[in-house]
Every structure is written in structure tokens, then in C-alpha cells.
CSV table of C-alpha atoms in Angstrom, one decimal:
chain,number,residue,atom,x,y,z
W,1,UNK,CA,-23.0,31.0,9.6
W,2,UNK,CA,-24.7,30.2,12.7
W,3,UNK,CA,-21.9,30.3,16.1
W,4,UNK,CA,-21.7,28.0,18.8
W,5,UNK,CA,-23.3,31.1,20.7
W,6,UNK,CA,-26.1,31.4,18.4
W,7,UNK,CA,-27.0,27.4,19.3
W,8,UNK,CA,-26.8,27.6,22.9
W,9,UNK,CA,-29.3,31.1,23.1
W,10,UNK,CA,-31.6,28.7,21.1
W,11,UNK,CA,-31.0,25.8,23.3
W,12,UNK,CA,-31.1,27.7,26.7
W,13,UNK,CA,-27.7,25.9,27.8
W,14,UNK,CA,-24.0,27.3,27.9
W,15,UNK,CA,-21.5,27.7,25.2
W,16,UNK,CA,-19.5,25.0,27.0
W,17,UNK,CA,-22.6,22.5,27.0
W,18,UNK,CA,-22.7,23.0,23.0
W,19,UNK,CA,-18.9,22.5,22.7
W,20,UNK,CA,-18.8,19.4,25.0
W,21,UNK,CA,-22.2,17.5,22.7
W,22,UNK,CA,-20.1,19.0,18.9
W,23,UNK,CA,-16.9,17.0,20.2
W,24,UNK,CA,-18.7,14.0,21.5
W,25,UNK,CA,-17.8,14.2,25.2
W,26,UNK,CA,-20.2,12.0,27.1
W,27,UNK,CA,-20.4,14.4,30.3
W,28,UNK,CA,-24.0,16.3,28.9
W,29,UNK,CA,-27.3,15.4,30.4
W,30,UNK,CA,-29.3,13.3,27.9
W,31,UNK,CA,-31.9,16.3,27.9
W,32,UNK,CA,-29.7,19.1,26.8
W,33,UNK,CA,-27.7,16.8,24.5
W,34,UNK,CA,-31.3,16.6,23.4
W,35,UNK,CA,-31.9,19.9,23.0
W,36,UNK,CA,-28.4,20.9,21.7
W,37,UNK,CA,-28.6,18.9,19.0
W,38,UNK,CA,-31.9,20.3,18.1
W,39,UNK,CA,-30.7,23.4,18.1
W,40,UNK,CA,-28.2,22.4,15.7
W,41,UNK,CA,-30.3,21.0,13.0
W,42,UNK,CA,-32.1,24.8,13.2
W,43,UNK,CA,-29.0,26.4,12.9
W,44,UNK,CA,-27.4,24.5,10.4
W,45,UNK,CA,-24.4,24.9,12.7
W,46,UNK,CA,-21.0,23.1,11.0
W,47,UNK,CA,-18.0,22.8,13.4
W,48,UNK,CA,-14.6,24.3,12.1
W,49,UNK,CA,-12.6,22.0,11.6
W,50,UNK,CA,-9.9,23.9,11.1
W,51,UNK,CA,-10.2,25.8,14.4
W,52,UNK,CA,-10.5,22.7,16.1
W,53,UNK,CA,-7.7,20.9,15.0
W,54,UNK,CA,-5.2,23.8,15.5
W,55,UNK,CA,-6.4,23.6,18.9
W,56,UNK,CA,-5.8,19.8,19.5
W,57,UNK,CA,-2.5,20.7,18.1
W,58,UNK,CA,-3.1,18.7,15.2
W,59,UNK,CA,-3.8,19.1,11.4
W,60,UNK,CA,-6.3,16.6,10.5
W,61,UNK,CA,-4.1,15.2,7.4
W,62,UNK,CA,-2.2,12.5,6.7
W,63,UNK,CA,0.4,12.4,4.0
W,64,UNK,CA,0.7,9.0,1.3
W,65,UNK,CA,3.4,9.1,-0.4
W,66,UNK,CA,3.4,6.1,-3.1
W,67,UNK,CA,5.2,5.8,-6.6
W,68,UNK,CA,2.6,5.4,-9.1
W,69,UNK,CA,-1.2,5.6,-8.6
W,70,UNK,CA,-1.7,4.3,-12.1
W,71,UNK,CA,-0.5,1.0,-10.8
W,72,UNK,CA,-3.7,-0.8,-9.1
W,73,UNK,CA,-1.4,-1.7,-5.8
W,74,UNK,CA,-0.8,1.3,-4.8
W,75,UNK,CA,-4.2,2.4,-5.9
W,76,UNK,CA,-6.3,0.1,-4.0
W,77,UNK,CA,-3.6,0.5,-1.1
W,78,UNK,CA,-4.6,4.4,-1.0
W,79,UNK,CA,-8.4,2.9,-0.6
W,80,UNK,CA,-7.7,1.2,2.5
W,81,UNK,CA,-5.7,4.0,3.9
W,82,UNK,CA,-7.9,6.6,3.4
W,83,UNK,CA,-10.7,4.5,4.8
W,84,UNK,CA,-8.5,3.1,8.1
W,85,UNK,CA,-7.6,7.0,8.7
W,86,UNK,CA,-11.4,8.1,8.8
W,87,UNK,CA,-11.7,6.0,11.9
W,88,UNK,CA,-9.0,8.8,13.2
W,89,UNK,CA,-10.6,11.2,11.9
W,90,UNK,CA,-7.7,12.0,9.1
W,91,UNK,CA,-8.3,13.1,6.0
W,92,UNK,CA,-5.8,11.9,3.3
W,93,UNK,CA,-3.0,14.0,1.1
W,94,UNK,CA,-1.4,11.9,-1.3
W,95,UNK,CA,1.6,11.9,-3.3
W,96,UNK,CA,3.4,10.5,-6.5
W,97,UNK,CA,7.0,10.2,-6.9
W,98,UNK,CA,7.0,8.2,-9.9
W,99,UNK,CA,10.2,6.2,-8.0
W,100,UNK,CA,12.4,9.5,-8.5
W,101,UNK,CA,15.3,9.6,-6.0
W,102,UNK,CA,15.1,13.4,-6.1
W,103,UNK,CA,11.3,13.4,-6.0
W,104,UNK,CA,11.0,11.4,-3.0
W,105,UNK,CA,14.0,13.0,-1.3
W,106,UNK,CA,12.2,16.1,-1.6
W,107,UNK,CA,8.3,15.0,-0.8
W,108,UNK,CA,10.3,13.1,2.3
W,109,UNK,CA,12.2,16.6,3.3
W,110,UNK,CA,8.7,18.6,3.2
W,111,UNK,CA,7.1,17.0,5.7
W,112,UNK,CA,6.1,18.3,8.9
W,113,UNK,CA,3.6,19.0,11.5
W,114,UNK,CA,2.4,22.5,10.0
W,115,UNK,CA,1.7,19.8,7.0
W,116,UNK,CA,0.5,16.5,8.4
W,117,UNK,CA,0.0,14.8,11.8
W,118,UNK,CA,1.9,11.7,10.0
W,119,UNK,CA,2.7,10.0,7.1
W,120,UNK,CA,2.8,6.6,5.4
W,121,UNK,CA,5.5,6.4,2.5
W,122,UNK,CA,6.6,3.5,0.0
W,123,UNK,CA,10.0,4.7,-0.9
W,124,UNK,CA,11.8,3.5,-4.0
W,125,UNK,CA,14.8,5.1,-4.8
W,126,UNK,CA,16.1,7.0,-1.4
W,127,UNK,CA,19.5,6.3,0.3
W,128,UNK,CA,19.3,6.5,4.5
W,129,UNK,CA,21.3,9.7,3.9
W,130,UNK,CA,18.5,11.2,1.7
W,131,UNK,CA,16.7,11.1,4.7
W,132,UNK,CA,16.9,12.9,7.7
W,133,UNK,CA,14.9,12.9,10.7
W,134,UNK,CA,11.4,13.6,10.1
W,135,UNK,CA,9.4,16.1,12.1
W,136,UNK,CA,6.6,13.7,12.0
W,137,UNK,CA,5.6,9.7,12.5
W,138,UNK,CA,6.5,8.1,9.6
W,139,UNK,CA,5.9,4.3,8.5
W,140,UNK,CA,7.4,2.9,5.6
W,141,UNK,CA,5.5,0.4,3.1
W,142,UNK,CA,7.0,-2.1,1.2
W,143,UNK,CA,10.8,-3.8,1.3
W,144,UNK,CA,13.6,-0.9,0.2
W,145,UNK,CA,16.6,-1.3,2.6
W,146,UNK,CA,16.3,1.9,4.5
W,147,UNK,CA,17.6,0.9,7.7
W,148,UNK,CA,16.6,3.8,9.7
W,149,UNK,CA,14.6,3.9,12.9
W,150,UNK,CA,11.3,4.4,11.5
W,151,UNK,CA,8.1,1.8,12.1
W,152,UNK,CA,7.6,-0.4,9.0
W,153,UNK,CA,4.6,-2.5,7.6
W,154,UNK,CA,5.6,-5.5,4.7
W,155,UNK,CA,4.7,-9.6,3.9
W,156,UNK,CA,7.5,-11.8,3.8
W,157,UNK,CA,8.4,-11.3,-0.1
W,158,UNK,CA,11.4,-14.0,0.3
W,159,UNK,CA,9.0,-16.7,1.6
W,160,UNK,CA,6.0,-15.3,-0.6
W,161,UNK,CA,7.8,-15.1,-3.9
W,162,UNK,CA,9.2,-18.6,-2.6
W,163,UNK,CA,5.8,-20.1,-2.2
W,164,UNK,CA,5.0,-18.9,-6.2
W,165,UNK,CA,7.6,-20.3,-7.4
W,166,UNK,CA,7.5,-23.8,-5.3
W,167,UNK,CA,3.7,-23.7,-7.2
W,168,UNK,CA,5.3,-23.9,-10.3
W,169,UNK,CA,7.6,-26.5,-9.6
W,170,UNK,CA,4.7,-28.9,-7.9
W,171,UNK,CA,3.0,-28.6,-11.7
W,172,UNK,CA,6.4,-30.2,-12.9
W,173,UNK,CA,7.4,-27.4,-14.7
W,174,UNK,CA,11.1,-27.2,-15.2
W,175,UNK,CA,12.1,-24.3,-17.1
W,176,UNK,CA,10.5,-21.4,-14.7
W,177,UNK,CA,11.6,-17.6,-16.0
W,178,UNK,CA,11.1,-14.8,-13.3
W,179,UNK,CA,10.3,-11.2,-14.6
W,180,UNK,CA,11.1,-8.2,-12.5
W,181,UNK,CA,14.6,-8.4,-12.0
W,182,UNK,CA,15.7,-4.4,-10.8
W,183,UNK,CA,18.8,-2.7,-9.8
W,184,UNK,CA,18.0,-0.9,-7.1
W,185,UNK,CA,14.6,-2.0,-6.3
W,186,UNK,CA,14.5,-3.8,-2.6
W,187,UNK,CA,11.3,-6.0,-3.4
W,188,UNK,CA,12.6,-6.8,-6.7
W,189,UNK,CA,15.7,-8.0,-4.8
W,190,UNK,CA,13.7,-9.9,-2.0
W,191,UNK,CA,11.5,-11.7,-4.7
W,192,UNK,CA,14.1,-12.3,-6.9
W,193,UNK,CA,15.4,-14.2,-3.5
W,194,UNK,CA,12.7,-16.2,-2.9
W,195,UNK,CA,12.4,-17.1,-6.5
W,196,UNK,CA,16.5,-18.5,-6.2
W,197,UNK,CA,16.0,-20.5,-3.3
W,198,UNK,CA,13.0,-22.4,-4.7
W,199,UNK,CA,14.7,-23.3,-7.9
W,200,UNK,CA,18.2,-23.9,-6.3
W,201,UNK,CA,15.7,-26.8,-3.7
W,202,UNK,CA,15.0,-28.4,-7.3
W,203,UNK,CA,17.6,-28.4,-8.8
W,204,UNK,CA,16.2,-26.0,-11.7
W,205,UNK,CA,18.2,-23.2,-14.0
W,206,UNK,CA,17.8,-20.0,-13.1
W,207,UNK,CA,16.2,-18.1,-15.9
W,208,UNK,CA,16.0,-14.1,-15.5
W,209,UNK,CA,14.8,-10.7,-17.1
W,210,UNK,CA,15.2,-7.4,-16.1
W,211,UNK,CA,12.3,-4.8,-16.2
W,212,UNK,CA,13.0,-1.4,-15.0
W,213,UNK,CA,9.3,-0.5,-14.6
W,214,UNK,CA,6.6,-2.9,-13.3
W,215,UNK,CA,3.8,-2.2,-16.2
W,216,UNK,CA,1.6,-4.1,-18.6
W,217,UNK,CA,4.1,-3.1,-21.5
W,218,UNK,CA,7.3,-4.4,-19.8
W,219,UNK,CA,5.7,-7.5,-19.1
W,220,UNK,CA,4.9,-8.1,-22.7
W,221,UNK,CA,8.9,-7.3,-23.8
W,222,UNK,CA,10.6,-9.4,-21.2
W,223,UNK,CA,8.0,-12.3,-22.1
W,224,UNK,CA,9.0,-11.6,-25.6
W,225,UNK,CA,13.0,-11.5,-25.1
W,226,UNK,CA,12.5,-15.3,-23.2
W,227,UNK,CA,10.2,-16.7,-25.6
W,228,UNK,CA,12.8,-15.9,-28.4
W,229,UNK,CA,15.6,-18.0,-26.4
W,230,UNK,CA,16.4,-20.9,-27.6
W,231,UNK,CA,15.1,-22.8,-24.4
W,232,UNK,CA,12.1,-20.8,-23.7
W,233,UNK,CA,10.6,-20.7,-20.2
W,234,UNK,CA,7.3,-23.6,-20.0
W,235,UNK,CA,6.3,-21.4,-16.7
W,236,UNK,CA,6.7,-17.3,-15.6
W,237,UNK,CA,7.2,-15.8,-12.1
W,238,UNK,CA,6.0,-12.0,-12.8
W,239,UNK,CA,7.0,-9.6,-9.6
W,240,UNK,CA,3.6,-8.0,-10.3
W,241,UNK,CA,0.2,-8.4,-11.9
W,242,UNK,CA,0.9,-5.7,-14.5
W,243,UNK,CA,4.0,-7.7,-15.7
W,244,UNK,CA,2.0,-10.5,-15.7
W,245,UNK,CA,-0.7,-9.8,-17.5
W,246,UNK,CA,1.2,-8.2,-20.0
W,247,UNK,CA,3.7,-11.5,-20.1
W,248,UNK,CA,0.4,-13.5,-20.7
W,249,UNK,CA,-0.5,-10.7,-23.9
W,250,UNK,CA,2.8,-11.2,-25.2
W,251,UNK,CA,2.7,-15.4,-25.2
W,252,UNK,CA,-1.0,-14.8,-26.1
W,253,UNK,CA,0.3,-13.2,-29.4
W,254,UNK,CA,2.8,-16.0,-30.1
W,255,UNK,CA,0.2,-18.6,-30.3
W,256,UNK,CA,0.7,-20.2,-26.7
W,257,UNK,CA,-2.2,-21.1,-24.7
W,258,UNK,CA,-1.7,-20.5,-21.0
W,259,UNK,CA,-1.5,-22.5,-18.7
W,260,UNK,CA,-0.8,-25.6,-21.4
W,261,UNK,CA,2.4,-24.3,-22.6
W,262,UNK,CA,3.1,-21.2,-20.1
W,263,UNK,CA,1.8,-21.1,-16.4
W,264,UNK,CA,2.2,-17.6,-14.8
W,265,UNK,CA,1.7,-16.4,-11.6
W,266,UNK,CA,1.7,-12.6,-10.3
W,267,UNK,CA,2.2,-11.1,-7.7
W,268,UNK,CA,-0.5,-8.3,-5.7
W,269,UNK,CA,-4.0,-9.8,-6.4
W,270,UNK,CA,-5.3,-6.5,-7.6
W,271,UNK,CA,-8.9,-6.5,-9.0
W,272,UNK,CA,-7.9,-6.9,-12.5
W,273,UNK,CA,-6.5,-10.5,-11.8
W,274,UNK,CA,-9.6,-12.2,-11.5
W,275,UNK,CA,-11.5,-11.2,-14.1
W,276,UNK,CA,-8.3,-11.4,-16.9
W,277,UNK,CA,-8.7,-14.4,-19.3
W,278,UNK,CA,-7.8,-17.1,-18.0
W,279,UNK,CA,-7.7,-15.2,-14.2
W,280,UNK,CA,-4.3,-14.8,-12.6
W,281,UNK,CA,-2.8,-17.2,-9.8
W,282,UNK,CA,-1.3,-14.1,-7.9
W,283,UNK,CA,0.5,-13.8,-4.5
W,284,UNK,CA,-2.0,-12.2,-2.4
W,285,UNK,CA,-1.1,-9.6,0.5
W,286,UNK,CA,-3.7,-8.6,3.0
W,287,UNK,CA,-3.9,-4.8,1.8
W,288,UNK,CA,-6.8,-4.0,4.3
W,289,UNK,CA,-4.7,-5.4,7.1
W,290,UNK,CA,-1.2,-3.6,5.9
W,291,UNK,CA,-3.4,-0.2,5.8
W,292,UNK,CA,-5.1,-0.5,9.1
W,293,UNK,CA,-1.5,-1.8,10.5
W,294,UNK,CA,0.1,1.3,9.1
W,295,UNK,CA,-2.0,3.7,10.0
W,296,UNK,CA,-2.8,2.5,13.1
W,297,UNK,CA,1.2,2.8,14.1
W,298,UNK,CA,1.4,6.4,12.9
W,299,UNK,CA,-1.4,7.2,15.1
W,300,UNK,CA,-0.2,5.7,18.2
W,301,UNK,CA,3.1,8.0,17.7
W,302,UNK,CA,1.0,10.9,16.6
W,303,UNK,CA,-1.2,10.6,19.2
W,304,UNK,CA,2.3,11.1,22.1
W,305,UNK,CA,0.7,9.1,24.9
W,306,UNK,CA,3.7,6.8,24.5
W,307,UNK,CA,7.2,6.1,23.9
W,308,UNK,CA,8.1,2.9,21.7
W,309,UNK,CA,10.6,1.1,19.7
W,310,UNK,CA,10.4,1.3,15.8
W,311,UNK,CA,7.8,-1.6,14.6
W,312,UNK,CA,8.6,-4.1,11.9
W,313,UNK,CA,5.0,-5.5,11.2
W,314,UNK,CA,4.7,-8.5,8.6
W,315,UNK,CA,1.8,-8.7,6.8
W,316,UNK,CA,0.2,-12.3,6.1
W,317,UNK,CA,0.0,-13.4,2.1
W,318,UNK,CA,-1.4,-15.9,0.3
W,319,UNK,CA,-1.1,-17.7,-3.1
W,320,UNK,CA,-4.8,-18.0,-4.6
W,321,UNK,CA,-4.6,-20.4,-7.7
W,322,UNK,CA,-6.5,-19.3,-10.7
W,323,UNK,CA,-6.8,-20.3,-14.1
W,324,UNK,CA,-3.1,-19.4,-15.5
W,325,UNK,CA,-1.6,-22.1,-13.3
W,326,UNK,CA,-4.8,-24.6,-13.3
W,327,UNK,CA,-6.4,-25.1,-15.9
């Protein structure tokens, strides 16, 4: 492989001239930029970019860590990661916990800066003693109560699961069933929040099932456990598009035609809710601007030029109405 050496004999400039134009410094007379980089493209020459991370004292990684890939959030929110860290020059590592306490306790306790410059983790299942001070910038995604002094990026799930429900109620529907309903999860409990105070304002029953795990599957049995009450729901409040789409397979099968006799509305917009029949009304987070927002905070701490509190960032939503609701 051709050397920085071997480009500037070719060029007629110095080593340090050939360094300066491979890491974009602007100092380089326009003609031996010129002739540098000619010299490259006849050398072939490719920078290591190994070597020249280790000098900047950085890695050129940054960890994800996320529960389930399989689940198109977190998929499409990996996307927009990997594509706001480029502009940093980051490459990507990514990790699944499947929501495991141990898992994520563990993932967590690896990381440091012989690993990553940073990392960006959706936690699940950890307790603020699972976690002890990382040798890294971290941001967290999403609402688990972890209060530690770490930046975090989030919407507003109280005000946006809120905002789904209130939908609901403006069609006159009166019997509204929320799916999602978790133990230990802290966006099931903020959405389950939000669903509370909009059917406590009118006056409304509350009418709840549990689901342990946010796929298509456990959408279809909670929709099938309320349908079998004897006051089943006329409208659904799904803490995801995968239990949504799943609820709306399940009343699909009992003969019901949505939105006449059940409206549901999701939560996520991912891709697959607007090209479902009919299309999902979904809760719609601004993924691009949560990824930029994250990664542009673990950057800022990576980067050392300056000392900061931790960041809560709040992402803006919205509810886009689709065929489930209106027909």
C-alpha cells in the first residue's frame, strides 16, 4: 500500500503538506493541494483510519444500544443515527438487549473509551444502581425512570398519548380500551398516563390490557381478551404500531370493520402504518430530529471543549389521522 511518503516524492511537497490536504486542513496552497491530490489518485493512497483515530484520541465508533431491532422503531431510529453520526465521522456499533435487566446491565457496564467515543442507549429494564458511571458520554432514549445525571432525548408521551386519546373522544366514541399496559416499562406508564387523564376529562371508564411485549401477536390477544368482554371497547389506544396492527388483525377476524365499529390509533408512525389496510392514525415522533438531537449531545461531551449540565431534550410529535380513525 502506497505511504504518505510515497505521495509526497510523487508530488514534490513534504510529508506534512500530504497530511495537512488527507485531514482537510485548509492551510495548503491551492497548487499543491492540487498536486497532492493527484498524487493520491496514482497512488491509490487510503488513510488509516485506525492510526488516525488513536491519535485524535478517539475511536471512531459509536455504541446503540436498543431492545429489539425486529421492532421498526428502533429500526428506523438506528437509520437516523447512523446517518446523523456520519456527519461526525462515527461509524455505528449496535446492540440488542431484548429488554433484559441483565443484558443491558452488562452491555451498559462494557462500555468505554477503548470501545466507543459515546453511546446512545434506550434502556428498558435497568435500576439507577445497575448503573454506574460510565467512562463515556452517554444519552438515554426513550421514558424509563433512570434518574441519573446523564443527557436524555424523549416527546412528551403524557401529552402525546393524551392527544390520541382526546382523538378518540372528539369521534364520540365512549368505550376507548388502551393496549400496552406494563409493569415496569416507563413509556408504558407515561402513556398509560396520558391515556387516564383524557378519559378521566370525559368522564369515560377506563378500560385496560396488559401486554408484556409490544408485537404484532400481543396486539391481536389483548384485542381478543376486550372483544370477548361483555362491553367491548367501540375504539383502541395501542402503545405501538405493532400492537396496533395486530389489534386491528384480531377485530379484522371477528367480523368488525374498522373504523365503523373499532377506531384504533398507534403509536410510532413507522413505515408499515401507512400502507396497512385501512392505514394507521399513529402518534408521530420526529425520529430524524431525536437522532440528530442525540447524537449531536454525545458529541458535544465527546468532543471535551466544554463542561455542561445533563440535557433533557423533548422531541416534538404529532397525531397524523389515517384511515383507522376516519374513514
Amino acid at each position: 500500500m502506497a505511504t504518505l511518503r510515497d505521495v509526497a516524492v510523487l508530488a514534490g511537497v513534504s510529508v506534512k503538506t500530504v497530511s495537512n490536504v488527507v485531514n482537510g486542513y485548509d492551510f495548503v496552497k491551492p497548487e499543491n493541494r492540487r498536486r497532492v491530490e493527484d498524487a493520491l489518485t496514482a497512488t491509490g493512497y487510503r488513510p488509516n483510519i485506525g492510526a488516525r483515530n488513536l491519535r485524535r484520541g478517539r475511536t471512531g465508533f459509536l455504541a446503540l444500544v436498543v431492545p429489539e431491532l425486529s421492532i421498526p422503531y428502533f429500526g428506523e431510529l438506528a437509520g437516523g443515527i447512523i446517518a446523523a453520526a456520519a456527519e461526525h465521522d462515527w461509524s455505528v456499533l449496535i446492540e440488542q438487549t431484548q429488554g433484559d435487566r441483565v443484558r443491558e446491565r452488562k452491555v451498559i457496564a462494557d462500555l468505554g473509551p477503548h470501545m466507543v467515543d459515546g453511546a446512545i442507549v434506550s434502556p428498558q429494564a435497568v435500576v439507577p444502581d445497575d448503573v454506574a458511571t460510565p467512562g463515556v458520554p452517554v444519552v438515554l432514549l426513550g421514558e424509563h425512570p433512570l434518574p441519573l445525571p446523564l443527557d436524555h432525548v424523549g416527546i412528551d408521551n403524557v401529552t402525546a398519548a393524551h392527544t390520541a386519546v382526546r382523538h378518540l373522544i372528539d369521534l364520540g366514541r365512549t368505550r376507548i380500551a388502551v393496549i400496552g399496559q406494563h409493569p415496569t416499562r416507563g413509556t408504558a406508564t407515561q402513556r398509560l398516563a396520558g391515556y387516564r387523564q383524557a378519559i378521566a376529562e370525559a368522564g369515560l371508564p377506563e378500560i385496560t390490557a396488559t401486554a408484556l411485549r409490544y408485537h404484532h401477536s400481543d396486539g391481536a390477544a389483548a384485542m381478543a381478551e376486550l372483544l370477548d368482554r361483555a362491553e367491548p371497547p367501540d375504539a383502541v389506544f395501542c402503545f405501538n404500531d405493532m400492537l396496533a396492527l395486530g389489534a386491528i388483525r384480531a377485530a379484522h377476524d371477528r367480523g368488525l370493520r374498522i373504523p365503523h365499529d373499532l377506531a384504533v390509533v398507534g403509536f410510532d408512525n413507522t413505515e408499515h402504518s401507512a400502507y396497512s389496510v385501512p392505514a394507521l392514525t399513529t402518534i408521530a415522533p420526529d425520529k430524524a430530529a431525536l437522532a440528530k438531537a442525540a447524537v449531536d449531545l454525545v458529541h458535544r461531551r465527546a468532543s471535551g471543549g466544554e463542561d455542561f449540565p445533563p440535557q433533557d431534550v423533548s422531541i416534538p410529535f404529532a397525531l397524523e389521522v389515517r384511515e383507522s380513525t376516519t374513514p
